[in-house]
PDB file of C-alpha atoms in Angstrom:
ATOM      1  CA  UNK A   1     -29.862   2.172  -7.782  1.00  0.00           C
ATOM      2  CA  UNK A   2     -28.318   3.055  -4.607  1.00  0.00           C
ATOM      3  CA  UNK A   3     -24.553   2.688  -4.302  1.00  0.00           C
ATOM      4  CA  UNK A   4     -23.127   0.237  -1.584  1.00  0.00           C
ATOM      5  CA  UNK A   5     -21.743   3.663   0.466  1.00  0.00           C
ATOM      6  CA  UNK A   6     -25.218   5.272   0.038  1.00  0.00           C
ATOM      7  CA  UNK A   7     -27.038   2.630   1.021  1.00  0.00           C
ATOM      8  CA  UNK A   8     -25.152   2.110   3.688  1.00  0.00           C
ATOM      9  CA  UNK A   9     -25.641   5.481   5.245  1.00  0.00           C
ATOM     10  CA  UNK A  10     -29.379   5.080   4.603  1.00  0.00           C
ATOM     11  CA  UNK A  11     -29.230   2.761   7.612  1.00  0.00           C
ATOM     12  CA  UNK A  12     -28.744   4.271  10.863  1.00  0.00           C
ATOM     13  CA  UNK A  13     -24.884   4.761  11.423  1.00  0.00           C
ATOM     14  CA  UNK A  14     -23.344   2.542  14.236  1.00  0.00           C
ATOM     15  CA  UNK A  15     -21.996   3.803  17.625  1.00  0.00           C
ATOM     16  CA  UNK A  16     -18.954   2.383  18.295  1.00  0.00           C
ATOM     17  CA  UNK A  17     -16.672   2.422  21.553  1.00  0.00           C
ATOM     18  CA  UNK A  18     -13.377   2.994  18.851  1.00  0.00           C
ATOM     19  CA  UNK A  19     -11.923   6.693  19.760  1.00  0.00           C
ATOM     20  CA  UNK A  20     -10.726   6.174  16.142  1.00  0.00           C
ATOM     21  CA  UNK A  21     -12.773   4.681  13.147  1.00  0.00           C
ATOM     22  CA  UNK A  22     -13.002   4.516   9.596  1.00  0.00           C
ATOM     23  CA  UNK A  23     -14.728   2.172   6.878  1.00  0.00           C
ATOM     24  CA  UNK A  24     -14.272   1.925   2.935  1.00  0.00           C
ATOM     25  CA  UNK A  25     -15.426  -0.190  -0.075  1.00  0.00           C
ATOM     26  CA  UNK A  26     -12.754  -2.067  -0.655  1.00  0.00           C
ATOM     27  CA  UNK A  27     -12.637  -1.656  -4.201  1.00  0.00           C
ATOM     28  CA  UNK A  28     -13.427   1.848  -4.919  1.00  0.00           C
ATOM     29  CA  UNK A  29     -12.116   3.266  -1.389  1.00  0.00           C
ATOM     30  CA  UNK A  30     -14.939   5.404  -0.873  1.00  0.00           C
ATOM     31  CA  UNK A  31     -15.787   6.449   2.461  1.00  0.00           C
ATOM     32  CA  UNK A  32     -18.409   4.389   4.179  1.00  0.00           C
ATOM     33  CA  UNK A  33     -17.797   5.899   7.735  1.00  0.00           C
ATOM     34  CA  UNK A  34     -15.744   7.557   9.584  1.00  0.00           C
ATOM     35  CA  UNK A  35     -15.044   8.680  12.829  1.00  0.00           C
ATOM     36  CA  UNK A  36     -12.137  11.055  14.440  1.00  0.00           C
ATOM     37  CA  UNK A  37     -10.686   9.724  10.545  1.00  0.00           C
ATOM     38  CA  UNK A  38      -7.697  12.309  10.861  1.00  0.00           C
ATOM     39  CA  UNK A  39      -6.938  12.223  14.075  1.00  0.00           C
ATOM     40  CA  UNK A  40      -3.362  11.188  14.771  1.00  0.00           C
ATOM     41  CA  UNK A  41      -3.003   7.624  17.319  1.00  0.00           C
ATOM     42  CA  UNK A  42      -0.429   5.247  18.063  1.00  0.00           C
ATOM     43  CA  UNK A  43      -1.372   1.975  15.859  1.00  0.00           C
ATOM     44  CA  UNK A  44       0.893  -0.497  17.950  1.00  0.00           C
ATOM     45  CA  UNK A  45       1.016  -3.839  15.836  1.00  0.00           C
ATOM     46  CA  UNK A  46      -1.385  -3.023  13.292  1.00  0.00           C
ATOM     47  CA  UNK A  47       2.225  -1.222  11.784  1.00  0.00           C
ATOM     48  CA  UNK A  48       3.290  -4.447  10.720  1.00  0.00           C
ATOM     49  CA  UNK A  49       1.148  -4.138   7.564  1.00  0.00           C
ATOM     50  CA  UNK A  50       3.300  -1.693   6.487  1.00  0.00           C
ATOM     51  CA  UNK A  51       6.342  -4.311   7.272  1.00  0.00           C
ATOM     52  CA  UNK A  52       5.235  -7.085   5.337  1.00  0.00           C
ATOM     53  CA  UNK A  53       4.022  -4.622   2.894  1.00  0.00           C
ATOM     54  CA  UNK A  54       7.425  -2.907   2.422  1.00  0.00           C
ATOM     55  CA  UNK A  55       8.689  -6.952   2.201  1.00  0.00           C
ATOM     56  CA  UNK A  56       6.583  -7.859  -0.153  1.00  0.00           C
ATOM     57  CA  UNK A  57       7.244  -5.057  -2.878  1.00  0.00           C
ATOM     58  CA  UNK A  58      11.335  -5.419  -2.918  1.00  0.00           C
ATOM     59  CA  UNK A  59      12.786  -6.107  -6.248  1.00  0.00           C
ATOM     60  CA  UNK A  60      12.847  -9.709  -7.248  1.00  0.00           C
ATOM     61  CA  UNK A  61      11.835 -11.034  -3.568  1.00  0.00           C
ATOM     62  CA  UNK A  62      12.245 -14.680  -2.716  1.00  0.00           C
ATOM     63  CA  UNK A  63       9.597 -16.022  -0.685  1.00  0.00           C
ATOM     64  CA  UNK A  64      11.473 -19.232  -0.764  1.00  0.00           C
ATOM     65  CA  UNK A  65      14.672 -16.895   0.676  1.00  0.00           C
ATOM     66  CA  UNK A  66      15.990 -18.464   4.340  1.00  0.00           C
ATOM     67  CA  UNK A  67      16.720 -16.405   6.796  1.00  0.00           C
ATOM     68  CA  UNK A  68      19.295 -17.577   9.749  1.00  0.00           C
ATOM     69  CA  UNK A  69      17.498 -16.238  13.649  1.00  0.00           C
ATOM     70  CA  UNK A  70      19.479 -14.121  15.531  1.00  0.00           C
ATOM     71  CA  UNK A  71      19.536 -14.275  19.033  1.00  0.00           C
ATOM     72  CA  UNK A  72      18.878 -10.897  18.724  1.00  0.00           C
ATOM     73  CA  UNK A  73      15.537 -10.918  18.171  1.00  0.00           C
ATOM     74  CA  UNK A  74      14.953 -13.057  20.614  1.00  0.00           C
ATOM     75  CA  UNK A  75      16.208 -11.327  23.380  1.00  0.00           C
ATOM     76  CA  UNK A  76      14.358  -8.064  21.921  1.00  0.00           C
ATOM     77  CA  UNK A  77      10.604  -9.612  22.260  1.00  0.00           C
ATOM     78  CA  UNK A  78      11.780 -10.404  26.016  1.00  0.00           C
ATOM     79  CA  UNK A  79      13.330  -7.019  26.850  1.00  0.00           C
ATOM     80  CA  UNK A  80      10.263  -5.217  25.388  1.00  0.00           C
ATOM     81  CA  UNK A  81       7.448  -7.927  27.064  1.00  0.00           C
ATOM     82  CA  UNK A  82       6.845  -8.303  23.002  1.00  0.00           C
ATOM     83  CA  UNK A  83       4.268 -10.717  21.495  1.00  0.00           C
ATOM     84  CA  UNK A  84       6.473 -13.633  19.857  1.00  0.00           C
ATOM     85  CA  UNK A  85       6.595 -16.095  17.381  1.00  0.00           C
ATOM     86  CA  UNK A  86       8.950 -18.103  19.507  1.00  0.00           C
ATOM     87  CA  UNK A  87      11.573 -18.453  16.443  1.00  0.00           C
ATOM     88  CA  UNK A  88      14.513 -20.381  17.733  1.00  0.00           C
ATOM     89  CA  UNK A  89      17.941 -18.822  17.506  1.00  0.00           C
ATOM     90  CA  UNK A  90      19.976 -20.422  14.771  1.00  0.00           C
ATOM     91  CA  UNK A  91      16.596 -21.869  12.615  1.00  0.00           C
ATOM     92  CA  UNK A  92      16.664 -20.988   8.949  1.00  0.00           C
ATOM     93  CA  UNK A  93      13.322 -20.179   8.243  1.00  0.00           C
ATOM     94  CA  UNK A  94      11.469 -18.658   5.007  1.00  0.00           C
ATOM     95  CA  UNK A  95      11.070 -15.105   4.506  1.00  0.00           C
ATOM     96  CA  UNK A  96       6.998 -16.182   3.838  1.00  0.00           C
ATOM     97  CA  UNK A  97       6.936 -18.188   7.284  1.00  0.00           C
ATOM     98  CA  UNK A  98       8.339 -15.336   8.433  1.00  0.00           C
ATOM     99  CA  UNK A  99       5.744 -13.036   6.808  1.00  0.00           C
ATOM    100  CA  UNK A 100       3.051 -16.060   8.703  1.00  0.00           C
ATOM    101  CA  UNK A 101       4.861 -15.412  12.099  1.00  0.00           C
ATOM    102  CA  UNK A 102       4.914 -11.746  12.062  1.00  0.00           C
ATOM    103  CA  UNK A 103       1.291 -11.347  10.697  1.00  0.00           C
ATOM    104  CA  UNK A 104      -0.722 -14.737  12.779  1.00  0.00           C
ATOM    105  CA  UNK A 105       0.385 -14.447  16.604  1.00  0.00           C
ATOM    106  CA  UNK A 106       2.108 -10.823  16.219  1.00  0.00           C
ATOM    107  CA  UNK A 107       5.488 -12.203  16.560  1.00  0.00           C
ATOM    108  CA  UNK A 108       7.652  -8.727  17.044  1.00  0.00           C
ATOM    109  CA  UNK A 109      11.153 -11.640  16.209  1.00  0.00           C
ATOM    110  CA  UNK A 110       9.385 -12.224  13.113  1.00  0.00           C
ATOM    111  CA  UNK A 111       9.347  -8.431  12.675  1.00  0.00           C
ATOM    112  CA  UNK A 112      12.863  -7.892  13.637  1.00  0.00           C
ATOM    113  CA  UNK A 113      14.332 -10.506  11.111  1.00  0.00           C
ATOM    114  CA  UNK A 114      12.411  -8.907   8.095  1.00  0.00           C
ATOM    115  CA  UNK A 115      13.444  -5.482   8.786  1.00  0.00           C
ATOM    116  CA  UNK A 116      17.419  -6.681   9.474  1.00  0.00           C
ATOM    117  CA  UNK A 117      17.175  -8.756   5.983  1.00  0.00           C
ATOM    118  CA  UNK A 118      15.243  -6.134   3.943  1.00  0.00           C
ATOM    119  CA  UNK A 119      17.108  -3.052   5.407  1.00  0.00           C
ATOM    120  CA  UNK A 120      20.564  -2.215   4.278  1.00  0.00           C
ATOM    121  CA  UNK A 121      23.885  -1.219   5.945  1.00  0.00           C
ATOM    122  CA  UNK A 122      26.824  -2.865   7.960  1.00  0.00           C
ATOM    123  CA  UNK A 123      25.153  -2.904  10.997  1.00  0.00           C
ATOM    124  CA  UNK A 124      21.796  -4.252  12.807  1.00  0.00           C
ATOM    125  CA  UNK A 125      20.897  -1.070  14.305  1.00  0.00           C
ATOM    126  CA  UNK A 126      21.718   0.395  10.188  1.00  0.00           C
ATOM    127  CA  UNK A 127      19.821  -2.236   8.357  1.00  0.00           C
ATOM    128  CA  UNK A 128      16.725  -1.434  10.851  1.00  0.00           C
ATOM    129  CA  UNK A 129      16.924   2.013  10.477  1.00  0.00           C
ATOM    130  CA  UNK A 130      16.734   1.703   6.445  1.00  0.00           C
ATOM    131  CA  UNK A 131      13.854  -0.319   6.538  1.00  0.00           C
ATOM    132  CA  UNK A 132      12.189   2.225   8.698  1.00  0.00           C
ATOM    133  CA  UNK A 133      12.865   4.732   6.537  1.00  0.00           C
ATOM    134  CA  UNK A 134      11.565   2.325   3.378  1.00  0.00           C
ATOM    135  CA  UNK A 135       8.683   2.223   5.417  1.00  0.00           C
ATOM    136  CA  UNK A 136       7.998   5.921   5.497  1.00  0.00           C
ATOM    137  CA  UNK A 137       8.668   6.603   1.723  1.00  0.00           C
ATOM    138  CA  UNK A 138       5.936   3.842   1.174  1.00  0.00           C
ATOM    139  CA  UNK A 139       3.513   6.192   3.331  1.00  0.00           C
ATOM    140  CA  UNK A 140       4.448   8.879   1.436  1.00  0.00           C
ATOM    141  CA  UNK A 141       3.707   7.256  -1.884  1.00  0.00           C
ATOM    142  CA  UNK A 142       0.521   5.959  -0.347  1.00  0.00           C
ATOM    143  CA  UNK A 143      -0.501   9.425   0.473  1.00  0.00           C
ATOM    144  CA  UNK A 144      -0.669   8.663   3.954  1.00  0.00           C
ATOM    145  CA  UNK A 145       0.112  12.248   5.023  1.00  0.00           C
ATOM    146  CA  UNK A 146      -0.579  11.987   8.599  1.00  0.00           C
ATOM    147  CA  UNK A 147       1.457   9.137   9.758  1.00  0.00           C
ATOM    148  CA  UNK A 148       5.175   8.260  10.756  1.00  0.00           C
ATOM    149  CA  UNK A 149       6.805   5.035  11.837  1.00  0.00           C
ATOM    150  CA  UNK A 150       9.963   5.381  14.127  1.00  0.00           C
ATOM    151  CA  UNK A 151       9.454   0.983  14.936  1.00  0.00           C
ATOM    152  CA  UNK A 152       9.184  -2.525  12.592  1.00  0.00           C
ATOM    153  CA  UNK A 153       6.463  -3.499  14.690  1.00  0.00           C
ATOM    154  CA  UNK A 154       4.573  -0.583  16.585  1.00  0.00           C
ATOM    155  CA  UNK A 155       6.647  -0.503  19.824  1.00  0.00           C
ATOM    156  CA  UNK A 156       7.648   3.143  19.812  1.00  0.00           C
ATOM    157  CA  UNK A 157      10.194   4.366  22.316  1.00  0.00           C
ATOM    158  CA  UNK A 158       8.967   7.851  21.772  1.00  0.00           C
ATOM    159  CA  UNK A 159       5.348   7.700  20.698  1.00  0.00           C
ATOM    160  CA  UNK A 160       6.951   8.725  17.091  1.00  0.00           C
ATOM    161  CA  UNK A 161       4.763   6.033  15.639  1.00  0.00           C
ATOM    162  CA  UNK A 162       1.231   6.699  14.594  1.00  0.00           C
ATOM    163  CA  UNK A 163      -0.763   7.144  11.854  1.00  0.00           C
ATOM    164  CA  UNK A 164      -4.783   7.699  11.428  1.00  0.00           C
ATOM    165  CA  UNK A 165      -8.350   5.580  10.973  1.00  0.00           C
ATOM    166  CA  UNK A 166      -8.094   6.989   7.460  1.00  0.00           C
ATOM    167  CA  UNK A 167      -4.070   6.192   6.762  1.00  0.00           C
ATOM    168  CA  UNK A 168      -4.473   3.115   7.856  1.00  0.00           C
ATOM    169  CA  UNK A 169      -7.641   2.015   5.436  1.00  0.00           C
ATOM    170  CA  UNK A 170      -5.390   3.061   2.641  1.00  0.00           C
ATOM    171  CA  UNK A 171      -2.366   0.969   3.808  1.00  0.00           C
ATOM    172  CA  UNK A 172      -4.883  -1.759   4.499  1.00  0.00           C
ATOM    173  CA  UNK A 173      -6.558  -1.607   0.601  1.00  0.00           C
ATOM    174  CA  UNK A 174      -3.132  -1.332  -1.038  1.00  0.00           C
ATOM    175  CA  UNK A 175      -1.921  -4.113   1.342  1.00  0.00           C
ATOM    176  CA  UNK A 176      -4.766  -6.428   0.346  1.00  0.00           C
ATOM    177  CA  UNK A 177      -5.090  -5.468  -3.291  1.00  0.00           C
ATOM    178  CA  UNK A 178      -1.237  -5.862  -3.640  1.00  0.00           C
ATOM    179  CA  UNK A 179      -0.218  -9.461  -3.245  1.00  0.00           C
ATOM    180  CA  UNK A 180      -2.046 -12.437  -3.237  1.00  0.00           C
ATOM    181  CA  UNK A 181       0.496 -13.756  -1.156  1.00  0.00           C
ATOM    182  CA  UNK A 182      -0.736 -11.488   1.596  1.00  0.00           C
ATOM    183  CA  UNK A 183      -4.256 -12.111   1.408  1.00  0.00           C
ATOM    184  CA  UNK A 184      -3.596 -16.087   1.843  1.00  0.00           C
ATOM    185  CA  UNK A 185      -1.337 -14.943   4.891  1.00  0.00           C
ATOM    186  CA  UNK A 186      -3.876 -12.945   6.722  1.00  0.00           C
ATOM    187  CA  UNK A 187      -7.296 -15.027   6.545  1.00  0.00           C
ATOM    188  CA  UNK A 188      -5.380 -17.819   8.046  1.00  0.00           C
ATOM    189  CA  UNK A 189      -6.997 -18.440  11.714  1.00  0.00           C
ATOM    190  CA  UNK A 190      -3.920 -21.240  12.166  1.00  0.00           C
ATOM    191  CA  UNK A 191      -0.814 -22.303  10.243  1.00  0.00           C
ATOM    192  CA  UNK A 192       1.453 -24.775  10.500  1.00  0.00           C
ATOM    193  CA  UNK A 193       4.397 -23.951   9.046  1.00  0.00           C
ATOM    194  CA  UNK A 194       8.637 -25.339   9.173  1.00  0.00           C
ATOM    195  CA  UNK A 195      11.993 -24.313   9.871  1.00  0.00           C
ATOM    196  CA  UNK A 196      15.639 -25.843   9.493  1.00  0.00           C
ATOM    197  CA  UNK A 197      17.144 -26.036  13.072  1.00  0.00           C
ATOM    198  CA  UNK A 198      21.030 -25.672  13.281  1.00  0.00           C
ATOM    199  CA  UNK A 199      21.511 -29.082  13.641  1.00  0.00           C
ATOM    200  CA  UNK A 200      19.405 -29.792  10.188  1.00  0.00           C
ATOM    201  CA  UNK A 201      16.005 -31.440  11.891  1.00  0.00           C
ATOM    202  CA  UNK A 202      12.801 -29.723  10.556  1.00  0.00           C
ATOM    203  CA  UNK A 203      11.331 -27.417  13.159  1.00  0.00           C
ATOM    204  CA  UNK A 204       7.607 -27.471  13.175  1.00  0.00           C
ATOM    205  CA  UNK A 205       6.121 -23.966  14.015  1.00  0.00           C
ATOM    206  CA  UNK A 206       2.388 -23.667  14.895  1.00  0.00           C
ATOM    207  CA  UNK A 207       0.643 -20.316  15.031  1.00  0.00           C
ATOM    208  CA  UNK A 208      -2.840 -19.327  15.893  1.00  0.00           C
ATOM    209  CA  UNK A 209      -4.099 -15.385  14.136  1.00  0.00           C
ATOM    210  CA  UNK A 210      -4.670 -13.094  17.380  1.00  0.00           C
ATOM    211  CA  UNK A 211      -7.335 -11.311  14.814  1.00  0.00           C
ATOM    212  CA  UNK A 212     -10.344 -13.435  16.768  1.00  0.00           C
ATOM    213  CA  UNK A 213     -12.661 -11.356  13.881  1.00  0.00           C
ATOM    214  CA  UNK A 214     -11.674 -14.161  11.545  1.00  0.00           C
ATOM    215  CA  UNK A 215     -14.248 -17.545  12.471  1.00  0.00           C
ATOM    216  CA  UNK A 216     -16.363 -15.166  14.097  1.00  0.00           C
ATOM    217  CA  UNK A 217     -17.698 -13.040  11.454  1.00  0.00           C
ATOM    218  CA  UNK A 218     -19.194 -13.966   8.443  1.00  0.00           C
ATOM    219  CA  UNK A 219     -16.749 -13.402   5.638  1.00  0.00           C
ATOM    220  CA  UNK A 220     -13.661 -11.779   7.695  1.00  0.00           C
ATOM    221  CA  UNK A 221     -10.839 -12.441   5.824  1.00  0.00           C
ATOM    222  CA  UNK A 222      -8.136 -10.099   7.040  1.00  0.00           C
ATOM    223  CA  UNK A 223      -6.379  -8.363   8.640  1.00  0.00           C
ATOM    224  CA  UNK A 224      -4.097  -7.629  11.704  1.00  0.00           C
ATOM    225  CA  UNK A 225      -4.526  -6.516  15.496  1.00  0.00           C
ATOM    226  CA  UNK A 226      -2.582  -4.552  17.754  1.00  0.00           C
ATOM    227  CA  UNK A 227      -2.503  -3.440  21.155  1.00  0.00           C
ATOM    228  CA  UNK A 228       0.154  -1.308  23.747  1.00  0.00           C
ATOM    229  CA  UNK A 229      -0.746   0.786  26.361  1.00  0.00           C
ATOM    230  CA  UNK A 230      -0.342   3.956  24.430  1.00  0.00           C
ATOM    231  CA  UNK A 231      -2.583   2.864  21.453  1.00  0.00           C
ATOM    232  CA  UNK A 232      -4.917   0.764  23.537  1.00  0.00           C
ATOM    233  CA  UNK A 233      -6.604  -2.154  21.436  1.00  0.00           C
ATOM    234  CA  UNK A 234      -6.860  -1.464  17.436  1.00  0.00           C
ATOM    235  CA  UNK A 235      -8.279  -3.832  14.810  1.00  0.00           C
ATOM    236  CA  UNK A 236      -7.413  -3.055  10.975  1.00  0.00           C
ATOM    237  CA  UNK A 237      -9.886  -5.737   9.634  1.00  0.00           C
ATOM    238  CA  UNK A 238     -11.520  -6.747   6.093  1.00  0.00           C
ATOM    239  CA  UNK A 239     -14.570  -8.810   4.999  1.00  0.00           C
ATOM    240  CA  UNK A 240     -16.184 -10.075   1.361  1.00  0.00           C
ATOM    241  CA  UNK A 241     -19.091 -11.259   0.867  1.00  0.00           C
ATOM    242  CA  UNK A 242     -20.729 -11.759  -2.205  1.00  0.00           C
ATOM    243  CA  UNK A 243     -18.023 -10.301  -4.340  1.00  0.00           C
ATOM    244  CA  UNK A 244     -17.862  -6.826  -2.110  1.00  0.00           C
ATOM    245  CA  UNK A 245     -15.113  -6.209  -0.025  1.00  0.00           C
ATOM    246  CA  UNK A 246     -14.923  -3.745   3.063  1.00  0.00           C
ATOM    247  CA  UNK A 247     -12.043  -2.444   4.948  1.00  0.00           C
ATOM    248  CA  UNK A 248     -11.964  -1.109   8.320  1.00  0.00           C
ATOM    249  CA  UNK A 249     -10.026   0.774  11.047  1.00  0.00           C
ATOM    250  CA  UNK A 250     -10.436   0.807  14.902  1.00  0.00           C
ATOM    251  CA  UNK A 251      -8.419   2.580  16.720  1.00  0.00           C
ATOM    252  CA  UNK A 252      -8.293   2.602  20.811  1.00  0.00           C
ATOM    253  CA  UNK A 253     -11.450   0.625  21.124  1.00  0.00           C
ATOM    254  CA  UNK A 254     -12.493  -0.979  24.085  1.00  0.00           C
ATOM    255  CA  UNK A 255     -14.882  -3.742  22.028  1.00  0.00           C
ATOM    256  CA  UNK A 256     -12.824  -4.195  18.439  1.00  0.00           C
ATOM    257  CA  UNK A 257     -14.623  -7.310  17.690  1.00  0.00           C
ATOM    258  CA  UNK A 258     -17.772  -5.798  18.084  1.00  0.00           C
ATOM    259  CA  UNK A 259     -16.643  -2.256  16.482  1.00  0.00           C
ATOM    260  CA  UNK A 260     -15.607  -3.888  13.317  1.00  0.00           C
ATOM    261  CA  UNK A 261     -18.926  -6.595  13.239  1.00  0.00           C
ATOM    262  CA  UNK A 262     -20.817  -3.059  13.417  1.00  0.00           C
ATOM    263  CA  UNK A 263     -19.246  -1.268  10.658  1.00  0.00           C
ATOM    264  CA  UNK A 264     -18.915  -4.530   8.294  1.00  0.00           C
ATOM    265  CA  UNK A 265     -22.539  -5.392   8.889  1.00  0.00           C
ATOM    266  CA  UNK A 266     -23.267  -1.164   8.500  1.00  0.00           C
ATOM    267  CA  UNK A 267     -21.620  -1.935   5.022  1.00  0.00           C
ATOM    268  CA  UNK A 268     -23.187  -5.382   4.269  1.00  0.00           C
ATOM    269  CA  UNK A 269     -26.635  -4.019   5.243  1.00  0.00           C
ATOM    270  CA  UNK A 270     -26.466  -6.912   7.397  1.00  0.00           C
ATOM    271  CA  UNK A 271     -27.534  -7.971  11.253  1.00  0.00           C
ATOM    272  CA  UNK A 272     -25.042  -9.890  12.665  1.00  0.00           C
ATOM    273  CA  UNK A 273     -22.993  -8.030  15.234  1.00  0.00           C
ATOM    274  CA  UNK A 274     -25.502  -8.635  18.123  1.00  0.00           C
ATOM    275  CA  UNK A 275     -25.188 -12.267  17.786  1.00  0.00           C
ATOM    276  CA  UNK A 276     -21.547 -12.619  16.615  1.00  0.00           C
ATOM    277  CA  UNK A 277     -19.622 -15.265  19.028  1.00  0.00           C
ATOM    278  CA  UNK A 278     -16.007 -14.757  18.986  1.00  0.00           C
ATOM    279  CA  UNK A 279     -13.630 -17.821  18.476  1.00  0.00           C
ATOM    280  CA  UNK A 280     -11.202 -18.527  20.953  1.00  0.00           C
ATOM    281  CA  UNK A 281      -7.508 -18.835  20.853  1.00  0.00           C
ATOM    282  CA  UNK A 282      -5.586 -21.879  22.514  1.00  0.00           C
ATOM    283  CA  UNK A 283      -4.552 -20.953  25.991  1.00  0.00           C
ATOM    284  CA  UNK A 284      -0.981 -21.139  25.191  1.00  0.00           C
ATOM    285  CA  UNK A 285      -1.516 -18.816  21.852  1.00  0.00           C
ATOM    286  CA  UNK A 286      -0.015 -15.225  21.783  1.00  0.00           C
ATOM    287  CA  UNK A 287      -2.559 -12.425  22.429  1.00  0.00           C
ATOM    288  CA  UNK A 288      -2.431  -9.032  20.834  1.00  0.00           C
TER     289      UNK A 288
END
């Protein structure tokens, strides 16, 4: 009996308009296909995986953990023309709302406060720094040999973050396979979630996913988009169906939606890509 990967590449392989690519079974993490797979590109938001991954694997982490906002990070998202989460300065808010905000509309705040509360030193720019550098070691360990993150959320001030179609499947299948905590996080298409203002009223927080692959496609369940002028759009993006999971990479794509519908239904041996209608976000939502 043919294997998933084999029969997959008994079907004509898909073009796609990605400059970057790459598909695996997301259980085994054979290749499926691949496309300029080593080629070194900026990944722009699609790093935060790697953020709430680092988060997610400290030593005895509270979800349940608040977390005061810093002006700071607000005042970042606007000097840097940053997607947002719109966290209010002073809010105490939950280091998993904060894994919602950072991971649903992109919020680079979000970002920010996770790497200042999971990095150590006496100082901001310190405690950022550390978490970049937890960051890389996690690479590293994930044998992702041909990437480097200088940035929390993929803005890079001097194109020192990038990493590959083929890095970046194997961040997204330890990502997914990790925590289930994650998984709930990312096949979210809305949340609704609270914070603690500083006068002590409960903050309501609504947040729509900027991944427009999830409602779309049948069985997308994951995973993160990002887009800067450097990387140009990139989709890291996962989909089960009938107990098979595949993972996928595109990297400056001009059609991601339609990339990724291509390789999952390549996988799938299915036809839906053609006929795939894309859910739209709320005017007001964050794009990414």
């Amino acid at each position: 009996m043919a294997s998933p990967a084999s029969a997959a590449e008994a079907a004509a392989a898909p073009t796609v308009s990605a400059k970057g690519a790459f598909l695996i079974n997301g259980s085994t993490g054979a290749k499926v296909f691949g496309k300029g797979s080593d080629t070194k590109r900026q990944v722009a938001s699609t790093t935060k995986i790697m953020t709430a991954r680092v988060v997610l694997s400290q030593p005895n982490l509270n979800l349940d953990k608040k977390v005061t906002i810093k002006q700071a990070y607000r005042d970042y998202v606007v000097n840097k023309g940053a997607s947002t989460a719109d966290l209010k300065t002073g809010d105490k808010v939950a280091v998993g709302t904060l894994l919602y905000a950072m991971m649903l509309p992109s919020g680079c705040d979000a970002a920010y406060a996770l790497a200042d509360t999971y990095g150590s030193g006496s100082t901001r720019s310190a405690r950022v720094k550390s978490f970049i550098k937890k960051m890389n070691s996690k690479a590293a360990f994930l044998g992702m040999t041909n990437t480097k993150f200088d940035s929390f959320d993929g803005i890079s001030s001097t194109g020192n973050n990038y990493s590959t179609p083929r890095d970046m499947a194997k961040l997204a299948k330890s990502a997914y396979g990790y925590s289930g905590k994650f998984r709930e996080i990312i096949s979210k298409t809305k949340a609704v979630r609270y914070g603690t203002a500083s006068n002590g009223n409960r903050r309501t927080y609504t947040w729509h996913n900027t991944n427009q692959l999830l409602g779309s496609y049948s069985g997308a369940n994951g995973m993160k988009t990002g887009t800067t002028t450097p990387s140009g759009p990139c989709l890291v993006f996962t989909a089960k169906r009938d107990g098979k999971v595949y993972i996928g990479v595109v990297l400056n794509a001009s059609d991601r939606y339609r990339d990724a519908a291509k390789l999952l239904d390549y996988g799938f041996g299915s036809r839906t890509a053609s006929t795939m209608q894309l859910r739209q976000l709320p005017e007001n939502a964050q794009r990414d």
